[in-house]
Coordinates of C-alpha atoms in Angstrom, one line a residue:
C1 CA -31.0 23.1 7.9
L2 CA -29.6 23.5 4.4
D3 CA -32.3 25.9 3.4
I4 CA -31.4 28.1 6.4
V5 CA -27.8 28.2 5.3
D6 CA -28.8 29.2 1.8
L7 CA -31.0 32.0 3.3
I8 CA -28.0 33.3 5.3
G9 CA -25.7 33.2 2.2
Q10 CA -28.3 35.0 0.1
N11 CA -29.3 37.7 2.6
V12 CA -26.4 38.3 4.9
K13 CA -24.9 41.8 4.8
V14 CA -21.5 41.9 3.1
E15 CA -19.4 45.0 3.1
K16 CA -18.1 46.2 -0.2
S17 CA -14.8 44.5 -1.3
S18 CA -15.1 42.1 1.6
V19 CA -16.0 38.5 2.1
F20 CA -18.4 37.0 4.7
K21 CA -17.2 33.8 6.3
L22 CA -19.1 31.4 8.7
A23 CA -17.8 28.1 10.0
A24 CA -19.2 25.5 12.3
E25 CA -18.7 21.8 12.9
G26 CA -19.2 20.1 9.5
L27 CA -20.3 23.3 7.8
A28 CA -18.6 26.3 6.0
L29 CA -20.2 29.3 4.3
T30 CA -18.6 32.1 2.3
A31 CA -20.6 34.9 0.7
V32 CA -19.3 37.6 -1.7
D33 CA -20.8 40.3 -4.0
V34 CA -19.3 39.9 -7.5
E35 CA -19.1 42.4 -10.3
Q36 CA -19.7 41.6 -14.0
E37 CA -16.2 42.7 -15.1
E38 CA -14.4 40.5 -12.6
N39 CA -12.6 37.3 -13.6
D40 CA -13.3 33.8 -12.3
V41 CA -13.4 33.2 -8.6
T42 CA -12.3 30.3 -6.5
F43 CA -13.5 29.2 -3.1
A44 CA -11.4 26.6 -1.1
L45 CA -11.6 24.8 2.2
F46 CA -8.4 23.3 3.6
N47 CA -8.9 20.4 6.0
E48 CA -11.5 21.0 8.8
T49 CA -14.4 23.5 8.5
T50 CA -12.9 26.4 10.3
I51 CA -12.5 30.1 9.3
D52 CA -8.8 29.8 9.2
N53 CA -9.0 27.0 6.6
M54 CA -11.4 29.0 4.3
Q55 CA -10.0 30.9 1.4
Y56 CA -11.5 33.1 -1.3
Y57 CA -9.6 34.0 -4.5
D58 CA -10.9 36.5 -7.1
W59 CA -9.1 34.4 -9.8
D60 CA -9.0 30.8 -11.0
V61 CA -6.3 29.2 -8.9
D62 CA -5.0 25.6 -9.2
L63 CA -4.6 24.1 -5.7
D64 CA -3.6 20.7 -7.1
G65 CA -6.0 18.8 -4.9
T66 CA -4.9 20.2 -1.6
A67 CA -8.4 21.5 -0.7
N68 CA -12.0 21.1 -1.4
S69 CA -12.6 23.9 -3.9
I70 CA -14.8 25.2 -6.7
S71 CA -13.8 27.6 -9.4
V72 CA -16.7 29.5 -11.0
P73 CA -16.6 31.7 -14.1
I74 CA -18.5 35.0 -13.6
T75 CA -17.8 36.8 -16.8
H76 CA -21.5 36.9 -17.6
A77 CA -22.8 36.9 -14.0
K78 CA -23.4 39.7 -11.5
G79 CA -24.7 39.8 -7.9
R80 CA -24.5 37.8 -4.7
M81 CA -22.6 34.5 -4.8
W82 CA -22.2 32.1 -1.9
F83 CA -20.2 28.9 -1.4
T84 CA -21.0 26.1 1.0
V85 CA -19.2 23.0 2.3
Y86 CA -21.2 20.3 4.2
D87 CA -20.2 17.3 6.1
N88 CA -21.5 14.2 4.2
S89 CA -23.4 13.0 7.3
L90 CA -26.1 15.5 6.4
Y91 CA -27.0 13.2 3.5
T92 CA -28.4 9.7 4.0
S93 CA -26.4 8.0 1.2
T94 CA -23.6 5.9 2.6
N95 CA -21.7 6.0 -0.7
V96 CA -20.8 9.7 -0.4
A97 CA -17.0 9.7 -0.2
S98 CA -16.3 13.4 0.1
Y99 CA -17.6 16.7 1.6
I100 CA -20.4 18.3 -0.3
V101 CA -19.2 21.5 -2.1
G102 CA -21.8 23.9 -3.4
A103 CA -22.1 27.3 -5.1
S104 CA -25.1 29.5 -5.8
I105 CA -25.8 32.9 -7.3
T106 CA -28.8 35.2 -6.8
D107 CA -29.2 36.6 -10.3
K108 CA -29.0 33.7 -12.8
S109 CA -30.5 35.5 -15.7
N110 CA -27.1 36.9 -16.8
V111 CA -25.4 33.5 -16.7
D112 CA -24.7 32.1 -20.2
Y113 CA -25.0 28.4 -19.6
S114 CA -24.0 27.6 -23.2
T115 CA -20.4 28.5 -22.2
F116 CA -20.6 28.1 -18.5
V117 CA -18.0 25.6 -17.1
A118 CA -17.0 25.4 -13.4
N119 CA -14.4 23.1 -11.9
V120 CA -15.0 21.3 -8.6
T121 CA -12.2 19.6 -6.7
L122 CA -13.3 17.1 -4.0
K123 CA -10.9 15.4 -1.6
K124 CA -11.6 11.7 -0.9
L125 CA -12.4 10.8 2.7
Y126 CA -11.3 7.2 2.0
Y127 CA -8.7 5.6 -0.1
G128 CA -10.1 3.0 -2.6
P129 CA -10.4 2.0 -6.2
R130 CA -10.4 4.9 -8.8
D131 CA -14.1 4.5 -9.7
A132 CA -15.5 7.7 -8.2
A133 CA -18.6 9.3 -9.9
C134 CA -19.1 13.0 -10.0
V135 CA -22.7 13.8 -8.8
F136 CA -24.9 16.7 -7.7
W137 CA -27.9 16.8 -5.4
N138 CA -31.1 17.1 -7.5
E139 CA -33.5 19.0 -5.2
S140 CA -36.6 18.1 -7.2
T141 CA -36.0 14.3 -6.9
N142 CA -33.9 14.3 -3.7
I143 CA -31.4 11.9 -5.3
W144 CA -27.8 12.2 -6.5
S145 CA -27.5 12.7 -10.3
R146 CA -24.7 12.7 -12.8
N147 CA -26.3 14.9 -15.4
G148 CA -24.1 17.8 -16.7
L149 CA -21.0 16.5 -14.8
I150 CA -17.8 15.2 -16.3
K151 CA -14.9 13.7 -14.3
I152 CA -11.7 15.1 -15.8
K153 CA -9.2 13.9 -13.2
E154 CA -8.9 11.3 -10.4
T155 CA -6.1 10.3 -8.1
D156 CA -5.9 8.3 -4.9
E157 CA -6.6 11.5 -2.9
Y158 CA -9.0 13.7 -4.9
V159 CA -11.3 14.0 -7.9
V160 CA -11.8 17.0 -10.3
C161 CA -15.3 17.4 -11.8
Q162 CA -16.4 19.7 -14.5
T163 CA -20.0 21.1 -14.3
S164 CA -22.3 23.2 -16.5
H165 CA -24.5 24.4 -13.6
L166 CA -24.3 25.4 -9.9
T167 CA -25.6 23.3 -7.1
S168 CA -24.2 21.0 -4.4
F169 CA -21.6 18.5 -5.6
S170 CA -19.9 15.4 -4.3
I171 CA -18.5 12.1 -5.4
L172 CA -20.0 8.6 -4.9
M173 CA -17.9 5.5 -4.4
T174 CA -18.8 1.9 -3.7
R175 CA -18.1 1.9 0.0
D176 CA -17.0 -1.5 1.2
D177 CA -14.1 -3.0 3.3
S178 CA -11.6 -2.3 0.5
F179 CA -11.7 1.4 1.5
I180 CA -8.9 2.1 3.9
P181 CA -9.2 5.2 6.1
K182 CA -6.3 7.6 5.5
I183 CA -4.9 7.2 9.0
H184 CA -4.6 3.4 8.5
K185 CA -3.0 3.9 5.1
T186 CA -0.4 6.2 6.6
V187 CA 0.4 3.8 9.5
L188 CA 0.7 0.9 7.0
E189 CA 3.1 2.9 4.9
I190 CA 5.3 3.7 7.9
V191 CA 5.2 0.1 9.2
S192 CA 6.1 -1.2 5.7
M193 CA 9.0 1.2 5.1
A194 CA 10.5 0.8 8.6
G195 CA 10.2 -2.9 8.4
C196 CA 11.8 -3.0 5.0
V197 CA 14.8 -0.9 6.2
V198 CA 15.3 -3.2 9.2
S199 CA 15.0 -6.3 6.9
C200 CA 17.6 -4.9 4.5
I201 CA 20.1 -4.4 7.3
C202 CA 19.5 -7.9 8.7
L203 CA 19.7 -9.5 5.3
I204 CA 23.1 -7.8 4.6
V205 CA 24.4 -9.0 8.0
T206 CA 23.1 -12.5 7.2
V207 CA 24.8 -12.7 3.8
V208 CA 28.1 -11.3 5.1
G209 CA 28.0 -13.6 8.1
L210 CA 27.4 -16.7 6.0
A211 CA 29.7 -15.8 3.1
R212 CA 32.6 -14.6 5.3
F213 CA 34.1 -18.1 5.9
P214 CA 34.6 -20.7 3.2
H215 CA 33.8 -23.8 5.4
I216 CA 30.4 -22.2 6.4
R217 CA 29.2 -21.0 3.0
K218 CA 29.8 -24.5 1.5
L219 CA 27.0 -25.9 3.7
T220 CA 23.7 -26.5 1.8
E221 CA 21.6 -24.5 4.3
S222 CA 24.1 -21.6 4.0
V223 CA 23.8 -21.6 0.2
I224 CA 20.0 -21.5 0.5
H225 CA 20.1 -18.7 3.1
I226 CA 22.5 -16.6 1.1
N227 CA 20.5 -16.9 -2.1
F228 CA 17.2 -16.3 -0.4
S229 CA 18.6 -13.3 1.5
A230 CA 20.1 -11.8 -1.6
S231 CA 16.8 -12.2 -3.6
L232 CA 14.7 -10.8 -0.8
F233 CA 17.1 -7.9 -0.3
G234 CA 16.8 -7.1 -4.1
A235 CA 13.0 -7.1 -3.8
L236 CA 13.0 -4.8 -0.7
L237 CA 15.5 -2.4 -2.2
I238 CA 13.5 -2.0 -5.4
F239 CA 10.4 -1.6 -3.3
L240 CA 11.9 1.2 -1.2
I241 CA 13.4 3.1 -4.2
F242 CA 11.0 2.7 -7.1
I243 CA 7.6 1.7 -5.9
D244 CA 6.1 5.2 -6.1
M245 CA 7.8 6.3 -9.3
T246 CA 4.6 6.1 -11.4
E247 CA 5.3 9.3 -13.3
H248 CA 8.3 7.7 -15.0
K249 CA 6.5 5.1 -17.0
T250 CA 9.4 3.3 -18.6
L251 CA 11.4 3.2 -15.3
C252 CA 8.3 2.2 -13.4
K253 CA 7.6 -0.8 -15.7
A254 CA 11.2 -1.9 -15.5
A255 CA 11.0 -1.7 -11.7
A256 CA 7.8 -3.7 -11.7
M257 CA 9.4 -6.4 -13.7
A258 CA 12.4 -6.6 -11.4
L259 CA 10.3 -6.6 -8.3
H260 CA 8.1 -9.3 -9.8
Y261 CA 11.2 -11.4 -10.6
F262 CA 13.0 -11.0 -7.2
L263 CA 9.8 -11.7 -5.2
L264 CA 9.2 -14.9 -7.2
V265 CA 12.8 -15.9 -6.7
S266 CA 12.6 -15.3 -2.9
V267 CA 9.4 -17.4 -2.7
S268 CA 11.2 -20.2 -4.8
W269 CA 14.1 -20.2 -2.4
M270 CA 11.5 -20.5 0.5
F271 CA 10.3 -23.7 -1.2
C272 CA 13.9 -24.9 -1.5
E273 CA 14.4 -24.2 2.2
A274 CA 11.2 -26.2 3.0
L275 CA 12.4 -29.0 0.8
H276 CA 15.9 -29.0 2.4
L277 CA 14.4 -29.1 5.9
Y278 CA 12.2 -32.0 5.0
L279 CA 15.1 -33.9 3.5
S280 CA 17.2 -33.2 6.5
V281 CA 14.7 -34.5 9.1
Q282 CA 14.3 -37.6 6.9
S283 CA 18.1 -38.1 7.0
I284 CA 18.4 -37.7 3.2
F285 CA 21.6 -35.9 2.6
T286 CA 21.9 -33.3 -0.2
N287 CA 25.0 -32.9 -2.4
N288 CA 26.3 -30.3 -4.9
K289 CA 24.0 -31.7 -7.6
H290 CA 20.9 -31.1 -5.5
V291 CA 22.1 -27.6 -4.7
L292 CA 22.6 -26.8 -8.4
L293 CA 19.1 -28.1 -9.2
M294 CA 17.7 -25.9 -6.5
A295 CA 19.5 -22.9 -7.9
A296 CA 18.3 -23.6 -11.4
F297 CA 14.8 -23.9 -10.2
A298 CA 14.8 -20.9 -7.9
W299 CA 16.5 -18.5 -10.4
G300 CA 15.3 -20.0 -13.7
V301 CA 11.6 -20.7 -13.3
P302 CA 10.7 -17.1 -12.1
L303 CA 12.6 -15.8 -15.1
L304 CA 10.4 -17.8 -17.4
M305 CA 7.3 -16.6 -15.6
V306 CA 8.3 -13.0 -16.0
A307 CA 9.1 -13.6 -19.7
F308 CA 5.6 -15.1 -20.2
T309 CA 4.1 -12.1 -18.4
V310 CA 6.0 -9.7 -20.7
L311 CA 5.1 -11.7 -23.9
T312 CA 1.4 -11.9 -23.1
D313 CA 0.9 -8.1 -22.8
F314 CA 3.8 -6.1 -21.5
S315 CA 2.1 -2.7 -21.6
L316 CA -1.0 -3.9 -19.7
N317 CA 0.4 -6.4 -17.3
Y318 CA 3.0 -4.1 -15.8
T319 CA 0.8 -1.0 -15.7
N320 CA -0.7 0.0 -12.3
P321 CA -1.8 3.6 -11.7
K322 CA -1.2 3.4 -8.0
C323 CA 2.4 1.9 -7.9
C324 CA 5.1 0.3 -9.9
W325 CA 3.7 -3.2 -9.8
L326 CA 1.6 -5.7 -11.8
S327 CA -1.9 -4.9 -12.8
E328 CA -4.7 -6.6 -10.8
D329 CA -5.3 -9.3 -13.4
A330 CA -1.6 -10.0 -14.0
M331 CA -1.0 -10.1 -10.2
L332 CA -3.6 -12.8 -9.8
N333 CA -2.4 -14.9 -12.8
W334 CA 1.4 -14.5 -12.6
F335 CA 2.0 -13.9 -8.9
A336 CA -0.8 -14.8 -6.6
V337 CA -1.5 -18.3 -8.1
P338 CA 2.2 -19.5 -8.1
V339 CA 2.9 -18.0 -4.7
F340 CA -0.3 -19.7 -3.3
L341 CA 0.7 -23.1 -4.7
L342 CA 4.2 -22.9 -3.4
A343 CA 2.9 -21.7 0.0
M344 CA 0.6 -24.8 0.1
V345 CA 3.5 -27.1 -0.6
N346 CA 5.7 -25.3 1.9
S347 CA 3.0 -25.7 4.6
A348 CA 2.6 -29.4 3.9
M349 CA 6.4 -30.0 4.2
Y350 CA 6.5 -27.7 7.2
I351 CA 3.8 -29.8 9.0
M352 CA 5.9 -32.9 8.4
V353 CA 8.9 -31.1 9.9
L354 CA 6.8 -30.1 12.9
R355 CA 5.7 -33.7 13.4
Y356 CA 9.3 -34.8 13.4
I357 CA 10.1 -32.1 16.0
A358 CA 7.2 -33.2 18.2
K359 CA 8.4 -36.8 18.1
N360 CA 11.9 -35.8 19.0
A361 CA 11.1 -33.0 21.5
R362 CA 11.5 -35.2 24.6
S363 CA 14.7 -33.5 25.7
R364 CA 14.1 -31.1 28.6
K365 CA 16.9 -28.8 27.4
I366 CA 14.4 -26.9 25.2
S367 CA 11.4 -25.3 26.7
C368 CA 7.9 -25.4 25.1
I369 CA 8.0 -21.6 24.8
S370 CA 11.2 -21.9 22.7
D371 CA 9.5 -24.5 20.5
L372 CA 6.5 -22.3 19.9
R373 CA 8.7 -19.3 19.1
S374 CA 10.8 -21.3 16.6
C375 CA 7.7 -22.7 14.9
F376 CA 6.3 -19.2 14.4
L377 CA 9.5 -17.8 13.0
L378 CA 10.1 -20.7 10.7
L379 CA 6.5 -20.4 9.5
I380 CA 7.2 -16.9 8.4
V381 CA 10.5 -17.8 6.7
L382 CA 8.8 -20.7 4.7
G383 CA 6.4 -18.3 3.0
C384 CA 3.2 -18.5 5.0
T385 CA 3.4 -14.7 5.4
W386 CA 1.8 -14.6 1.9
M387 CA -1.2 -16.3 3.4
F388 CA -2.0 -13.0 5.1
G389 CA -1.8 -11.4 1.6
F390 CA -4.3 -13.8 0.2
F391 CA -6.7 -13.2 3.1
T392 CA -6.2 -9.5 2.5
I393 CA -7.3 -9.8 -1.1
L394 CA -10.2 -12.2 -0.3
T395 CA -11.6 -10.4 2.8
K396 CA -10.3 -6.9 2.3
K397 CA -10.0 -6.5 6.1
V398 CA -7.7 -3.9 7.5
V399 CA -6.5 -6.4 10.2
F400 CA -5.0 -8.7 7.5
Q401 CA -3.3 -5.8 5.9
Y402 CA -1.6 -5.0 9.1
L403 CA -0.6 -8.6 9.6
F404 CA 0.7 -8.9 6.1
A405 CA 2.6 -5.5 6.3
I406 CA 4.3 -6.4 9.6
S407 CA 5.2 -10.0 8.9
N408 CA 6.3 -9.5 5.3
S409 CA 8.4 -6.5 5.9
L410 CA 10.2 -8.2 8.9
Q411 CA 11.1 -11.4 7.0
G412 CA 14.7 -10.3 6.8
F413 CA 14.9 -10.0 10.6
C414 CA 13.3 -13.5 10.9
V415 CA 15.8 -15.0 8.5
F416 CA 18.6 -13.6 10.5
Y417 CA 17.2 -14.7 13.9
C418 CA 16.2 -18.2 12.7
Y419 CA 19.7 -18.9 11.4
F420 CA 21.8 -17.3 14.1
G421 CA 19.5 -18.1 17.1
S422 CA 21.1 -21.1 18.8
K423 CA 17.9 -22.6 20.1
Q424 CA 16.2 -22.5 16.8
Y425 CA 19.2 -24.1 15.1
I426 CA 19.5 -26.8 17.8
I427 CA 15.9 -27.9 17.1
L428 CA 16.7 -28.8 13.5
H429 CA 20.3 -29.9 13.8
G430 CA 20.8 -31.0 17.4
K431 CA 23.8 -28.6 17.9
P432 CA 24.6 -24.9 17.9
P433 CA 25.3 -23.3 14.5
K434 CA 29.0 -23.6 13.4
I435 CA 29.2 -19.9 12.6
L436 CA 28.5 -19.0 16.3
N437 CA 31.3 -21.3 17.4
H438 CA 33.6 -19.8 14.8
W439 CA 32.8 -16.2 15.9
K440 CA 33.4 -17.2 19.5
R441 CA 36.8 -18.6 18.7
R442 CA 37.7 -15.5 16.7
K443 CA 36.6 -13.3 19.6
L444 CA 38.7 -15.3 22.0
Q445 CA 41.7 -15.0 19.7
W446 CA 41.2 -11.2 19.6
R447 CA 41.1 -11.0 23.3
V448 CA 44.3 -13.0 23.7
K449 CA 46.0 -10.7 21.2

């Protein structure tokens, strides 16, 4: 099949000063007759292999990774030149992560290979680690080879390779479950952004609703919810604004530090929430001294952890080429491990709370469905959302990435609903939340006026 395409490109009749184009499913061919005095030429294929997406330029054009392309210098060449793009299914290797882009010329005797340099841009078919290898198809051995190829640029979306010869080029990547198809990556980004916006709104309403009235904000659970909501709001706001500002290195590192700190603070307040729930069901009353100790722990310990992260290796720990966040090693040591430990402690205390609820759930006023819904929402608030994150890292399954993106981005809504939902509050306190009664009284006063 490939030999037939090469024969067509070599022998097809091309009118003077015109370009021959042929497109089929998974295949594109362009043939042109070049003159010795012309400048470099560029062939590009945008998106699918159709004639409308095929472009030929008689100059070296920089398309910035928007197309599969190859720029060829023909200062010392003359004759027929043809360009091909193949679907990677034509090759048996499962590691091929791009279309196969090729170029050939009939008269190679005039090519000065000592100065010959062509640039090949290959769009990735899958998102994954930046470890792509530039390769060409060696027809004598029928294997992919790296000889004569240099990778000069790589992003999440494309790779630019430099070659000293003409043949069929592609990129090889280690295909495993860590590769996310582009459609899933787009959906995950939309879900995360939309969920973060909803969470920010809910967190603002939660803080305002709890801090509006003095006798309500003095309650221990209100203090915990206000601090947790404020820290989570700070983390989500930084994520929405600064997460993709990788071009501004100083600002990006500062944002990564702030995001690291606020996320650790929010997880710490989740621990304080679990501790307070456990003490509450055990009829151990908390006072102002306990609240101050919680605040010192939740705001102080994360600050020390961020300081240690900075002191160990600031330039390396807060450098991530994909986003403004920790490096992979630093994320494991200074974020994943402490979050995992706190999540385990939270889960243990939460199981104790559930046991108490089960023993005291004899009242027929609360249905089993309401109990299950409350348990699920409280599970998210107490930090078990991060369990999905750990499963994502360990298994690299797309399903866990969806579960983590959805549950984590909607934490603000869950905080709001868990506190202001009457049935959920009754389960833990045996009576409706005071803030709802206060709002009802104010509403009644407004109606009377």
